[in-house]
C-alpha positions as a Python dict, from the first residue, in 0.01 Angstrom:
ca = {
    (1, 'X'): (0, 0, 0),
    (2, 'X'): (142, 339, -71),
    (3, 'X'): (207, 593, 183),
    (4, 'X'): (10, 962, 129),
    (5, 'X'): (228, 1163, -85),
    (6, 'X'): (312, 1488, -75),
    (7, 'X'): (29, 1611, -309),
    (8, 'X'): (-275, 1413, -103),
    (9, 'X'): (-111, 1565, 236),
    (10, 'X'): (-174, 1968, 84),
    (11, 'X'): (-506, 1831, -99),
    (12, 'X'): (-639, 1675, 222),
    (13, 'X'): (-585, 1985, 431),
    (14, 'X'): (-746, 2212, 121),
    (15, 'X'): (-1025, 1993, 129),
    (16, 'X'): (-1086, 2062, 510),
    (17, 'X'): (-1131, 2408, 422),
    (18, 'X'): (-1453, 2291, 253),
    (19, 'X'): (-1539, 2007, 463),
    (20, 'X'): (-1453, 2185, 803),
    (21, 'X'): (-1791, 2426, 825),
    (22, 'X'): (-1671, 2677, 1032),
    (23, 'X'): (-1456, 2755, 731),
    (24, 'X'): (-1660, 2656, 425),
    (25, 'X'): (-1887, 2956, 518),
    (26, 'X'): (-1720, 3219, 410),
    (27, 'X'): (-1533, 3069, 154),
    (28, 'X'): (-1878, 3005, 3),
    (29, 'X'): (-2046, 3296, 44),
    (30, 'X'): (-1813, 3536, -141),
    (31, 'X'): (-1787, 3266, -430),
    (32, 'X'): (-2123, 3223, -431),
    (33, 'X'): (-2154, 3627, -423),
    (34, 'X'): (-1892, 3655, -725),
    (35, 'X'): (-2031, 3364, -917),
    (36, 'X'): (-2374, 3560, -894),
    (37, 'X'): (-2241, 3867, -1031),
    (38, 'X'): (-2031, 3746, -1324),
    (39, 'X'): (-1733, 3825, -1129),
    (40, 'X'): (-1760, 4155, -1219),
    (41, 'X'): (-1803, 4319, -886),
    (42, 'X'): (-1581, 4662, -824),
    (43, 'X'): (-1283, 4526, -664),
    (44, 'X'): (-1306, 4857, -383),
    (45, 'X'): (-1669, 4847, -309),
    (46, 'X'): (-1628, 4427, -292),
    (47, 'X'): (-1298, 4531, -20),
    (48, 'X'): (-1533, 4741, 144),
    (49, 'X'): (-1840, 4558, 171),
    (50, 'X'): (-1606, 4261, 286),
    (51, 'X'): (-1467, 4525, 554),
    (52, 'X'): (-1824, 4619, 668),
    (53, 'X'): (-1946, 4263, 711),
    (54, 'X'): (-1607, 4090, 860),
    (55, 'X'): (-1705, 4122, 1189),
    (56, 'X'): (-2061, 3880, 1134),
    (57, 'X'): (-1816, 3648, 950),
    (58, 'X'): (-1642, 3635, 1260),
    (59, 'X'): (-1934, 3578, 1477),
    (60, 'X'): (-2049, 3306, 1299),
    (61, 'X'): (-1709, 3143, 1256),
    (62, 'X'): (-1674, 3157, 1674),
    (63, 'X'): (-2024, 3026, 1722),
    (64, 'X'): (-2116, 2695, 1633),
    (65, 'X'): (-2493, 2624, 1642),
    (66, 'X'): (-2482, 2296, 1781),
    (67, 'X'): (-2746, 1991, 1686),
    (68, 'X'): (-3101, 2187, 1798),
    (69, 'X'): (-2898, 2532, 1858),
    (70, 'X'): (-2868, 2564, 1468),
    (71, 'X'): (-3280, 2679, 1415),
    (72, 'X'): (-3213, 2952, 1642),
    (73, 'X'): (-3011, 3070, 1348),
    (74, 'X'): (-3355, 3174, 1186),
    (75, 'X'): (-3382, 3470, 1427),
    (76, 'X'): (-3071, 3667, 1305),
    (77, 'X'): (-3203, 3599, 922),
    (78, 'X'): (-3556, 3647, 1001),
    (79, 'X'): (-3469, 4005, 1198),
    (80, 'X'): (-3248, 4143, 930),
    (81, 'X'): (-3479, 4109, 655),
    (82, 'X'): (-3750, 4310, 844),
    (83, 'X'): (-3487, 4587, 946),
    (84, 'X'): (-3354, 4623, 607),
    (85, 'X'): (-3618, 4525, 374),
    (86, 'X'): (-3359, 4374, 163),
    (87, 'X'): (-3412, 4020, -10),
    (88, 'X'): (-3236, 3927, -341),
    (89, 'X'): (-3449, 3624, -489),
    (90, 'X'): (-3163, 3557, -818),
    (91, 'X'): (-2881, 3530, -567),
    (92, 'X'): (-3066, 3289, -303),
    (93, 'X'): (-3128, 3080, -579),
    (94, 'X'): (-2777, 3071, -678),
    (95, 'X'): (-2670, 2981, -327),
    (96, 'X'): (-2924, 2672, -285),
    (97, 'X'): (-2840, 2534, -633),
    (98, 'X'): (-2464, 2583, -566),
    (99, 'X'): (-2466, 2445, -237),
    (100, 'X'): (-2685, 2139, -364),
    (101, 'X'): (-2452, 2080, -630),
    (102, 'X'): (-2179, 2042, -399),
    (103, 'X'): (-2286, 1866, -144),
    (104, 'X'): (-2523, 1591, -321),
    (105, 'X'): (-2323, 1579, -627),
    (106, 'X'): (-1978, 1743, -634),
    (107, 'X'): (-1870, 1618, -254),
    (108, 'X'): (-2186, 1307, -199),
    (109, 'X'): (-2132, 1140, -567),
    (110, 'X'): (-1811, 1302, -804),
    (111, 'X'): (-1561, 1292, -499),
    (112, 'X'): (-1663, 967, -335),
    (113, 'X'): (-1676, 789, -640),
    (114, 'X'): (-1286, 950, -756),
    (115, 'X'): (-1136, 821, -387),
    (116, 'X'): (-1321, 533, -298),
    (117, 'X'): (-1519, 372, -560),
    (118, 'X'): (-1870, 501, -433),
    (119, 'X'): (-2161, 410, -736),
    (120, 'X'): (-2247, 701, -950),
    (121, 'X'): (-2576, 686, -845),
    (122, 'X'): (-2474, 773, -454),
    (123, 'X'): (-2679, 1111, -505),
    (124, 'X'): (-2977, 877, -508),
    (125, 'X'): (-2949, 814, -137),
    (126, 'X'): (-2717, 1054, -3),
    (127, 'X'): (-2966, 1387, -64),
    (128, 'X'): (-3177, 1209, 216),
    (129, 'X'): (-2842, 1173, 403),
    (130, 'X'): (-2730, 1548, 442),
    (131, 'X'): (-3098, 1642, 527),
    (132, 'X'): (-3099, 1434, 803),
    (133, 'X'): (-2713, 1526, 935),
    (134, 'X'): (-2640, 1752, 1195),
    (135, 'X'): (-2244, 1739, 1230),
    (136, 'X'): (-2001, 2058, 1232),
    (137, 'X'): (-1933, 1976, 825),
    (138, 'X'): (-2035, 2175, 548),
    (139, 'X'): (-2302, 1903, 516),
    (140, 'X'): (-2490, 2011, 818),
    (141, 'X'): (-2793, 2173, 561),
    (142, 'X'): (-2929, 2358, 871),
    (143, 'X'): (-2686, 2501, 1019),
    (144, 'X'): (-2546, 2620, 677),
    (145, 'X'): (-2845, 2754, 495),
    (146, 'X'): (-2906, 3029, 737),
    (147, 'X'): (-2561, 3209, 808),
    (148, 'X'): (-2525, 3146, 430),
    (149, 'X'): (-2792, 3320, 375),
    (150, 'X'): (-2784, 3598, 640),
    (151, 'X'): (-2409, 3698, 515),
    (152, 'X'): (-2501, 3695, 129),
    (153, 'X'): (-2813, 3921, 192),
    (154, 'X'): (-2610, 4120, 431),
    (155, 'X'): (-2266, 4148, 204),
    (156, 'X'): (-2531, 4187, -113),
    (157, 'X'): (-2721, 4490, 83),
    (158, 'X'): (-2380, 4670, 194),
    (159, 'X'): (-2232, 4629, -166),
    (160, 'X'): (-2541, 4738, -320),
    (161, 'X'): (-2557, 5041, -127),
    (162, 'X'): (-2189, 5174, -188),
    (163, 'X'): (-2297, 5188, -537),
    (164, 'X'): (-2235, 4795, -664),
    (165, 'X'): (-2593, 4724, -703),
    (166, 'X'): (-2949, 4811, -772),
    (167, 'X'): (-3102, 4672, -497),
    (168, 'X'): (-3020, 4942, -233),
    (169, 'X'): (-2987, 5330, -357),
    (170, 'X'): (-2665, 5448, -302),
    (171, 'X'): (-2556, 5705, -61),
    (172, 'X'): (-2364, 6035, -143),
    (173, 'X'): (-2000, 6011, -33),
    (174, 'X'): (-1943, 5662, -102),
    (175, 'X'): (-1811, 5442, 209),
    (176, 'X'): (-1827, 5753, 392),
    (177, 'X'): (-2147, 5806, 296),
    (178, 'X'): (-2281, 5459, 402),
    (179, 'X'): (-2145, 5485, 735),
    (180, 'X'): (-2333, 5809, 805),
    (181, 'X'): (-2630, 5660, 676),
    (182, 'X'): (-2609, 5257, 783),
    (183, 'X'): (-2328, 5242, 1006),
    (184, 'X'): (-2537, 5274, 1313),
    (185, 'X'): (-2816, 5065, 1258),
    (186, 'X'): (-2570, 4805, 1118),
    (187, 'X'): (-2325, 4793, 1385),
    (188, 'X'): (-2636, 4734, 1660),
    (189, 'X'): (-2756, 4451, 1416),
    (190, 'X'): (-2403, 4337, 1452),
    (191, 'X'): (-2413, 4313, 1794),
    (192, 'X'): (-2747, 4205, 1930),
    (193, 'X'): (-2635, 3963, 1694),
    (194, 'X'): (-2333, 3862, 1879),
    (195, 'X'): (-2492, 3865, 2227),
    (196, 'X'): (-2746, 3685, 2092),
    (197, 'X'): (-2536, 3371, 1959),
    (198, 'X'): (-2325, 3390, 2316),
    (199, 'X'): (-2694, 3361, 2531),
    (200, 'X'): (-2785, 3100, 2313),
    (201, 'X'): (-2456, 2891, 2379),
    (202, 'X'): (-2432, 3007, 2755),
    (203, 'X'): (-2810, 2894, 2839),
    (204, 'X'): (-2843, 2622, 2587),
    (205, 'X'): (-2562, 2427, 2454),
    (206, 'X'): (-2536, 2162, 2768),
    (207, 'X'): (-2459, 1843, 2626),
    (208, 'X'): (-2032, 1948, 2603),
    (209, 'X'): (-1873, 1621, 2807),
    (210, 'X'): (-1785, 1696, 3137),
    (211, 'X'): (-1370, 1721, 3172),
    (212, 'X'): (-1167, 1592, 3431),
    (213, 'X'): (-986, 1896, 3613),
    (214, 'X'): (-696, 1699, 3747),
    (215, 'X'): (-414, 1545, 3581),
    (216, 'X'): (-387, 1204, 3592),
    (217, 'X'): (-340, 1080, 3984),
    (218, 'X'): (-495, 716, 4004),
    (219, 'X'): (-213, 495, 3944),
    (220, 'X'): (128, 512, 3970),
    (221, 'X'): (404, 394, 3737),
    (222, 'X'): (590, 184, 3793),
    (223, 'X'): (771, -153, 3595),
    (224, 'X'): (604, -282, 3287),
    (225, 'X'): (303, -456, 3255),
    (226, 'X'): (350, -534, 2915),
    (227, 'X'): (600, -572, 2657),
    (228, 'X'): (342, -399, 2402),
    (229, 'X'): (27, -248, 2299),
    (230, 'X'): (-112, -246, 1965),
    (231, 'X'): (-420, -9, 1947),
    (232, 'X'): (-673, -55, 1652),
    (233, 'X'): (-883, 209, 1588),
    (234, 'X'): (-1227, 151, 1381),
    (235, 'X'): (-1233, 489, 1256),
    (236, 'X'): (-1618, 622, 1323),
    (237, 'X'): (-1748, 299, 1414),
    (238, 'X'): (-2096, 324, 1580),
    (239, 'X'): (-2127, 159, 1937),
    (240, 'X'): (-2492, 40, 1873),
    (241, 'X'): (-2374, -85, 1528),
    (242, 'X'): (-2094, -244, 1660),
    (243, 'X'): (-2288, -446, 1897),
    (244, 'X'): (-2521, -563, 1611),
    (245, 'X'): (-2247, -659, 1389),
    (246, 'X'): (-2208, -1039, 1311),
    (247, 'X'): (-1829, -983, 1456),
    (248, 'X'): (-1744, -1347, 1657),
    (249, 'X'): (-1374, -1229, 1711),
    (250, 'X'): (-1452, -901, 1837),
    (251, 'X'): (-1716, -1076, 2056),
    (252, 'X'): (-1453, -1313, 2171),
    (253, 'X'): (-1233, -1028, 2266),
    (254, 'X'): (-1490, -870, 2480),
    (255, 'X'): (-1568, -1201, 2622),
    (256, 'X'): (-1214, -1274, 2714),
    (257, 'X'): (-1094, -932, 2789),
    (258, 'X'): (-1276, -585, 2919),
    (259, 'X'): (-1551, -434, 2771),
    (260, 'X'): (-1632, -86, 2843),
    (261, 'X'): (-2006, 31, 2772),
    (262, 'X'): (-2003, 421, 2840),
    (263, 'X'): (-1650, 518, 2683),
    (264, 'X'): (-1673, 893, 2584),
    (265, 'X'): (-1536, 1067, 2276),
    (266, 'X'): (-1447, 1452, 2333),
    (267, 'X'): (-1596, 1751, 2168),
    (268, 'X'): (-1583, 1831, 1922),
    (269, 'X'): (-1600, 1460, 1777),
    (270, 'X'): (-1344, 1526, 1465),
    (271, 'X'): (-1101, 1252, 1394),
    (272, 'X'): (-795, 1434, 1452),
    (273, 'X'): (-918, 1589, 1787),
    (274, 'X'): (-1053, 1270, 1911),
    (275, 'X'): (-655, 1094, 1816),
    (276, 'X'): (-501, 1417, 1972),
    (277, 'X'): (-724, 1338, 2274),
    (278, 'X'): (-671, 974, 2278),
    (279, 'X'): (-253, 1013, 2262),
    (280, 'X'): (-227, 1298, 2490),
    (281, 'X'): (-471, 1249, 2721),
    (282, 'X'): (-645, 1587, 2770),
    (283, 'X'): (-878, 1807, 2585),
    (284, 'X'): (-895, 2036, 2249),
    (285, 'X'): (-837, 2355, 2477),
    (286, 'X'): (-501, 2206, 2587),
    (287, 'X'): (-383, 2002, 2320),
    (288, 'X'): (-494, 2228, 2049),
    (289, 'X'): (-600, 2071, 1745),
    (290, 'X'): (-998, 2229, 1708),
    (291, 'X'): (-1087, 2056, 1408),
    (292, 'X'): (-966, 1822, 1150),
    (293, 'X'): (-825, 2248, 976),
    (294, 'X'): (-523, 2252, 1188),
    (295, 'X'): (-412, 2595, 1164),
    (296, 'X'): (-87, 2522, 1407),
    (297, 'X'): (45, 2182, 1272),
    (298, 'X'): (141, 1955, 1585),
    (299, 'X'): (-38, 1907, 1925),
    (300, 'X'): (103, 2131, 2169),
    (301, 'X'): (156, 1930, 2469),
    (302, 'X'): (351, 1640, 2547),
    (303, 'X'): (213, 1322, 2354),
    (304, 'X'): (281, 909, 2452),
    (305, 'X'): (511, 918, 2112),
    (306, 'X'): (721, 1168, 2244),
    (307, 'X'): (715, 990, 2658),
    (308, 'X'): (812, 664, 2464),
    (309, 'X'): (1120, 839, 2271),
    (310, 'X'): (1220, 964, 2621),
    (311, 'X'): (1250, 625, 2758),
    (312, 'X'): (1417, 496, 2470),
    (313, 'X'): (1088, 320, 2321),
    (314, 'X'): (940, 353, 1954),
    (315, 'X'): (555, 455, 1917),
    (316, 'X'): (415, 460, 1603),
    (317, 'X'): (68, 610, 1436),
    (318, 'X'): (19, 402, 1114),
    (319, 'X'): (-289, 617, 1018),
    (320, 'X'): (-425, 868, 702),
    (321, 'X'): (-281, 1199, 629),
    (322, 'X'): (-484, 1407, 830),
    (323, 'X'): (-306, 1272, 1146),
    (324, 'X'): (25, 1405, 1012),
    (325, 'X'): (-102, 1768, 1117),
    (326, 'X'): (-93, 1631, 1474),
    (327, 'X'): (159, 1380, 1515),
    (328, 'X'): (414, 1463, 1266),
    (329, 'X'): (675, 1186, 1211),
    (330, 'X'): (532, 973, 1478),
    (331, 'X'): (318, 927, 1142),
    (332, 'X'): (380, 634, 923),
    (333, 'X'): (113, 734, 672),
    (334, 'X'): (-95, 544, 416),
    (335, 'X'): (-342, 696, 114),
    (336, 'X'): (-707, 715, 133),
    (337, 'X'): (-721, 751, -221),
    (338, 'X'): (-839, 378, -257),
    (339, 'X'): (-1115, 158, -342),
    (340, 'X'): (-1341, 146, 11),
    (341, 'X'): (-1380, -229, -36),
    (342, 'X'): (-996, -291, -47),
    (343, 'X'): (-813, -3, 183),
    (344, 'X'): (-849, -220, 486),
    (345, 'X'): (-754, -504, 371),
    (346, 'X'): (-438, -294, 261),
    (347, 'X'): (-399, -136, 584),
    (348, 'X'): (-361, -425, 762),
    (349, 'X'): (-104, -612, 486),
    (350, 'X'): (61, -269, 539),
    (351, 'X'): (90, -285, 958),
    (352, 'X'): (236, -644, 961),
    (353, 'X'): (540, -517, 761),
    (354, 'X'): (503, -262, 982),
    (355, 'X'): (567, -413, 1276),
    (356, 'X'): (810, -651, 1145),
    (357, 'X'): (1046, -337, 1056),
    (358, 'X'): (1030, -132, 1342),
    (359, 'X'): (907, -371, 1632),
    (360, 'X'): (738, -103, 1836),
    (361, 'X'): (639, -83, 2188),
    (362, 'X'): (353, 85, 2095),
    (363, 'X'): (160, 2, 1737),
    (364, 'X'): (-142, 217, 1655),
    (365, 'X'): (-366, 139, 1337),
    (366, 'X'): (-637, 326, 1199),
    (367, 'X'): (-925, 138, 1005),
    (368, 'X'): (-1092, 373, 779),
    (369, 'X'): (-1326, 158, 593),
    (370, 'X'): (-1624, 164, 802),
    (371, 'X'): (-1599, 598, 840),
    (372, 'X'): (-1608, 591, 439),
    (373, 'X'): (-1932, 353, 442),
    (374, 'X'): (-2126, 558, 738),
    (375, 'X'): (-1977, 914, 551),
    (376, 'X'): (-2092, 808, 155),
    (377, 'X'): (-2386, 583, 215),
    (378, 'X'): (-2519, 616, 590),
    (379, 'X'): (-2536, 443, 912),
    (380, 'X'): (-2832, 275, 931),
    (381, 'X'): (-2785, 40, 593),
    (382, 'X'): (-2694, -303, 541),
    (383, 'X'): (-2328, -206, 391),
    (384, 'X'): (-2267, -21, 712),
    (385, 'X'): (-2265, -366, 912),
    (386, 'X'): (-2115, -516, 662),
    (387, 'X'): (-1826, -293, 721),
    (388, 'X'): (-1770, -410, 1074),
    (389, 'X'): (-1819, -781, 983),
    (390, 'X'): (-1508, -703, 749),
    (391, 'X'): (-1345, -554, 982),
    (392, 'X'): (-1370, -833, 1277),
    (393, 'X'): (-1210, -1055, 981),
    (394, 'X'): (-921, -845, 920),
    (395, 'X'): (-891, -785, 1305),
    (396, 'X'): (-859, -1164, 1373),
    (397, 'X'): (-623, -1209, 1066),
    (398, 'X'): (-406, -952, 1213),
    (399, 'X'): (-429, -1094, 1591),
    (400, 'X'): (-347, -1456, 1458),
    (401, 'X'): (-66, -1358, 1273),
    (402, 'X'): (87, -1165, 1537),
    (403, 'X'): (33, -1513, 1755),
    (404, 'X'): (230, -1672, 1448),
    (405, 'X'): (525, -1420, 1465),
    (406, 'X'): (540, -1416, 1843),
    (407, 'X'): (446, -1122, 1888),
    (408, 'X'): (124, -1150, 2074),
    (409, 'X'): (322, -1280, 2356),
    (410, 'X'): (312, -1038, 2645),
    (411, 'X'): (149, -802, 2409),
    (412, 'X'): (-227, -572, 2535),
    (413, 'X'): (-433, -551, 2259),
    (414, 'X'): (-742, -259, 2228),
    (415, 'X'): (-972, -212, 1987),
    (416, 'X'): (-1155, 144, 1989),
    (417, 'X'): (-1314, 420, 1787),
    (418, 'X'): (-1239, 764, 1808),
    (419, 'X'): (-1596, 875, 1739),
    (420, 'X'): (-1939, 709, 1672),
    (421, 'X'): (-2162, 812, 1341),
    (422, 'X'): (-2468, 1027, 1394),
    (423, 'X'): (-2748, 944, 1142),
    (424, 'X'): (-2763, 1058, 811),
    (425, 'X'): (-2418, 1127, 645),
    (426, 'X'): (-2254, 955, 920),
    (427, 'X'): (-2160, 1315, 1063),
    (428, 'X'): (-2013, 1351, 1362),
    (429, 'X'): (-1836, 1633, 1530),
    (430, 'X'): (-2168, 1797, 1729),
    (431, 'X'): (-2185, 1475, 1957),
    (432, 'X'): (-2549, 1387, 1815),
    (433, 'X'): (-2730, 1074, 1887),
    (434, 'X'): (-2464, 739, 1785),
    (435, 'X'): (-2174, 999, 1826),
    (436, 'X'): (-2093, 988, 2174),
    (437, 'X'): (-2018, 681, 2283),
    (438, 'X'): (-1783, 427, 2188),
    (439, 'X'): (-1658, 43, 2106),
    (440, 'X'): (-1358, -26, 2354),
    (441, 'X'): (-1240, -346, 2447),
    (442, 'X'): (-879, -408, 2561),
    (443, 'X'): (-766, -752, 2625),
    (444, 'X'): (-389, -903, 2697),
    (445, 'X'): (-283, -1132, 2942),
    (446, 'X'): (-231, -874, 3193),
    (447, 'X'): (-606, -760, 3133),
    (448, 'X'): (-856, -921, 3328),
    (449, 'X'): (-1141, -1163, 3158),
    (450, 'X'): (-1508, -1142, 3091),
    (451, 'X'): (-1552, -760, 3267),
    (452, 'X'): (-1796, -533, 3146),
    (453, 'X'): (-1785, -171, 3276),
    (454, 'X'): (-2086, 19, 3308),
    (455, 'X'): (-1913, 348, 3471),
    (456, 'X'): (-1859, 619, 3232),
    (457, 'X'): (-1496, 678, 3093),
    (458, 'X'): (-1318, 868, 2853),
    (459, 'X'): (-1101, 813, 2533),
    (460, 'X'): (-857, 1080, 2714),
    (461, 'X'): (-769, 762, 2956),
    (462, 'X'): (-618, 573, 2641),
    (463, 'X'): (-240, 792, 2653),
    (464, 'X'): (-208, 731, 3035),
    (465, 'X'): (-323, 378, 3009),
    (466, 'X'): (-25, 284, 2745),
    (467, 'X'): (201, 496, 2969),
    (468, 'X'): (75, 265, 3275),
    (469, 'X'): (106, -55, 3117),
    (470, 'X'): (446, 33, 2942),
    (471, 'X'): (631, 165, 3238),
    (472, 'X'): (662, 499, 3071),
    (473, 'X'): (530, 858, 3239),
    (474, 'X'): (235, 1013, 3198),
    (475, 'X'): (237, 1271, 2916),
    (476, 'X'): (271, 1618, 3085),
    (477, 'X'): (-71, 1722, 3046),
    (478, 'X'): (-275, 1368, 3099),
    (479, 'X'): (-585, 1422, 3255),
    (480, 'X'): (-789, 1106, 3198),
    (481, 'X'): (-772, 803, 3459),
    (482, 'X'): (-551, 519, 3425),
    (483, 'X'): (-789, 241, 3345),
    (484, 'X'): (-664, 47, 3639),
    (485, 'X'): (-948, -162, 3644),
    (486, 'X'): (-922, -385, 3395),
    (487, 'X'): (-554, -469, 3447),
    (488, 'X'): (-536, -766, 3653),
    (489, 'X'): (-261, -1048, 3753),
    (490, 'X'): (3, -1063, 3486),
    (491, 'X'): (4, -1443, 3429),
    (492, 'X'): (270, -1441, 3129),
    (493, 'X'): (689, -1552, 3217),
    (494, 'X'): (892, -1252, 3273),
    (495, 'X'): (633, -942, 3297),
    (496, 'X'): (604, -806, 3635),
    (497, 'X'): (261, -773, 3764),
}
């Protein structure tokens, strides 16, 4: 299997400009606005009008409008139409068409189809898909819709009245003029708007996981409780799903090994915040990394990779190239760019030379197949299960051919996934209903059989866990608990209990 080159690395982090909504709102507005016009706008009055209505592109790139929060978004729209009188059928139009172009055909059909093989005829299904998603994507229809529409009619209105347009007369003395005329009345808009988004989050948005303040204090460590720990992570695997899947090896590692039933992901739920989580132990606000659009390339605090170097042991991420923006060259990378119904099989080919090469202390492997199903043709279909079942396989192929190799031997094994899949597109990111909670068995012969935990945990336990059961400190900033109790009596020759 190839590694990501250089090429998918800068296309995968241009896509999340798109794909990443807080971004993909402005971005589409003024193309939409452009597109509209012929792209013959004044290039001053379109630097202007972008001036005037910066600060409401700011607002609403701050503000999220989480899950049920987003229809309070019909307020802002609703109350600037009646102040200004100003509605511009043609370029509504535009922005609906262009924004159901990209998402059911360009992004939901063209794309899928280029890098994974999707049918042709995804836009079929997947128009039902994005109506019914609520993640912090692009995708998210109602959430989108209204800022897009509140900053075209607002950017239209401004450039219209600095002389752009005929919808709004414009005033004598140009920009100078306007701001005799509007700047008041707009800059109140602008912020009633602003308090109105913070009430809205302050009084309503309750459903952010509760943190652990301290760092992590349970356990102490001490020798090695295990030669290794191989971590495979079913990226965006469903926990109800999961549990429905015709998967007898998975079952037999829950069976034999710990099962936990109220894991948590973080918020929000994007696959490179939930890894940064998972590997450093402790939050977005402290690690960093906000979204899957990294601004600042690398997590900012101290990450298991970099407590392993320390001690003289090898960690590494065999994962896709958005992980790269976190973990750097802890990253052995593969490309995504790959037929859905092969790319795990090649993953997995790919670890075991892998892990013949660099024999690792710590070996973690990110399954991407079942993310691709939920994200290009939903959650709640047959392929979607089907995904998992092909995954168990591949699992227990890997697991038995470690046995082969000796290198199960004194090794913990955990199988996770970073986030669930809420319904429709498979979205996730706003912690909606299948997002939340998690698949995570562990299992090893230092892990104690046939537990279930009901207690709630986090995925921010995973970095101190490794560090526990490796004999390696805590990363600096860990804050989730050691899961001490699933390790048991180390039964295995020559690891100390």
């Amino acid at each position: 299997m190839k590694s990501a080159s250089l090429f998918e690395i800068v296309a995968a982090r241009c896509w999340n400009v798109l794909n990443e909504g807080k971004t993909f709102t402005p971005v589409f507005v003024l193309s939409v606005f452009l597109i509209a016009n012929g792209f013959t706008v004044d290039p001053l009055q379109f630097g202007q009008a972008l001036l005037v209505t910066l600060p409401l592109f700011v607002v609403h790139y701050i503000f999220d409008f989480p899950l049920h929060l987003r229809w309070f978004l019909v307020v802002p729209l609703a109350a600037f139409v009646a102040l200004s009188s100003h509605w511009n059928n043609g370029l509504l139009v535009w922005a609906l068409g262009l924004y159901a172009f990209f998402t059911v055909f360009f992004w939901g059909t063209l794309y899928y189809h280029l890098r994974i093989g999707t049918t042709w005829w995804n836009f079929t299904r997947i128009w039902k898909l994005f109506l019914k998603n609520t993640d912090s994507t692009s995708g998210n229809v109602f959430e989108q819709l209204p800022k897009v529409f509140l900053l075209l009619l607002v950017f239209d209105w401004v450039y219209g009245a600095l002389g752009g347009g005929v919808a709004v007369q414009s005033p004598a003395g140009g920009f100078a003029g306007w701001i005799e005329s509007f700047g008041t009345l707009y800059a109140g808009f602008v912020a009633v708007v602003t308090l109105y988004s913070w009430l809205v989050h302050r009084l309503f948005f309750t459903w952010k996981p509760k943190e652990y303040e301290d760092s992590t204090s349970n356990a102490q460590v001490a020798e090695a409780k295990a030669k290794r720990v191989v971590v495979i992570v079913i990226d965006g695997c469903r926990k109800e799903r999961f549990e429905e899947a015709d998967a007898p090896f998975l079952n037999h590692l829950r069976r034999t090994g710990v099962y936990y039933h109220q894991m948590e992901t973080v918020y929000p739920a994007r696959t490179v915040v939930c890894f940064s989580s998972m590997f450093t132990g402790t939050y977005p606000r402290e690690h960093g990394i906000q979204s899957n659009m990294v601004w600042k390339l690398g997590v900012r605090v101290e990450s298991i990779f970099d407590k392993l170097k320390q001690q003289g042991k090898k960690g590494v991420l065999f994962g896709c190239a958005h992980l790269i923006d976190a973990f750097g060259d802890y990253v052995e990378s593969f490309t995504a760019v790959e037929k859905n119904d092969i790319v795990d099989h090649k993953i997995m080919a790919r670890a075991k030379e892998i892990m013949r090469r660099e024999n690792p202390d710590l070996m973690v492997i990110q399954m991407i197949a079942v993310d691709q199903t939920g994200h290009s043709r939903g959650v709640m279909y047959p392929e979607y299960l089907e995904k998992i079942k092909e995954s168990d396989r591949l699992i227990q192929d890997f697991y038995e051919w470690m046995d082969r190799e000796g290198i199960l031997e004194d090794t913990v094994v955990v199988v996770m996934a970073d986030h669930g899949q809420g319904n429709g597109i498979g979205g996730h990111g706003h912690l909606d209903e299948g997002e939340r909670f998690v698949p995570f068995l562990i299992n090893g012969p230092c892990i104690q059989q046939g537990m279930e935990v009901k207690e709630h945990r986090s995925i921010v336990s995973l970095a101190p866990t490794i560090a526990y059961l490796l004999g390696v400190p805590f990363p600096d900033y860990s804050r989730g608990p050691v899961l001490v109790e699933a390790i048991g009596t180390v039964h295995s020759e020559g690891v100390t209990a």
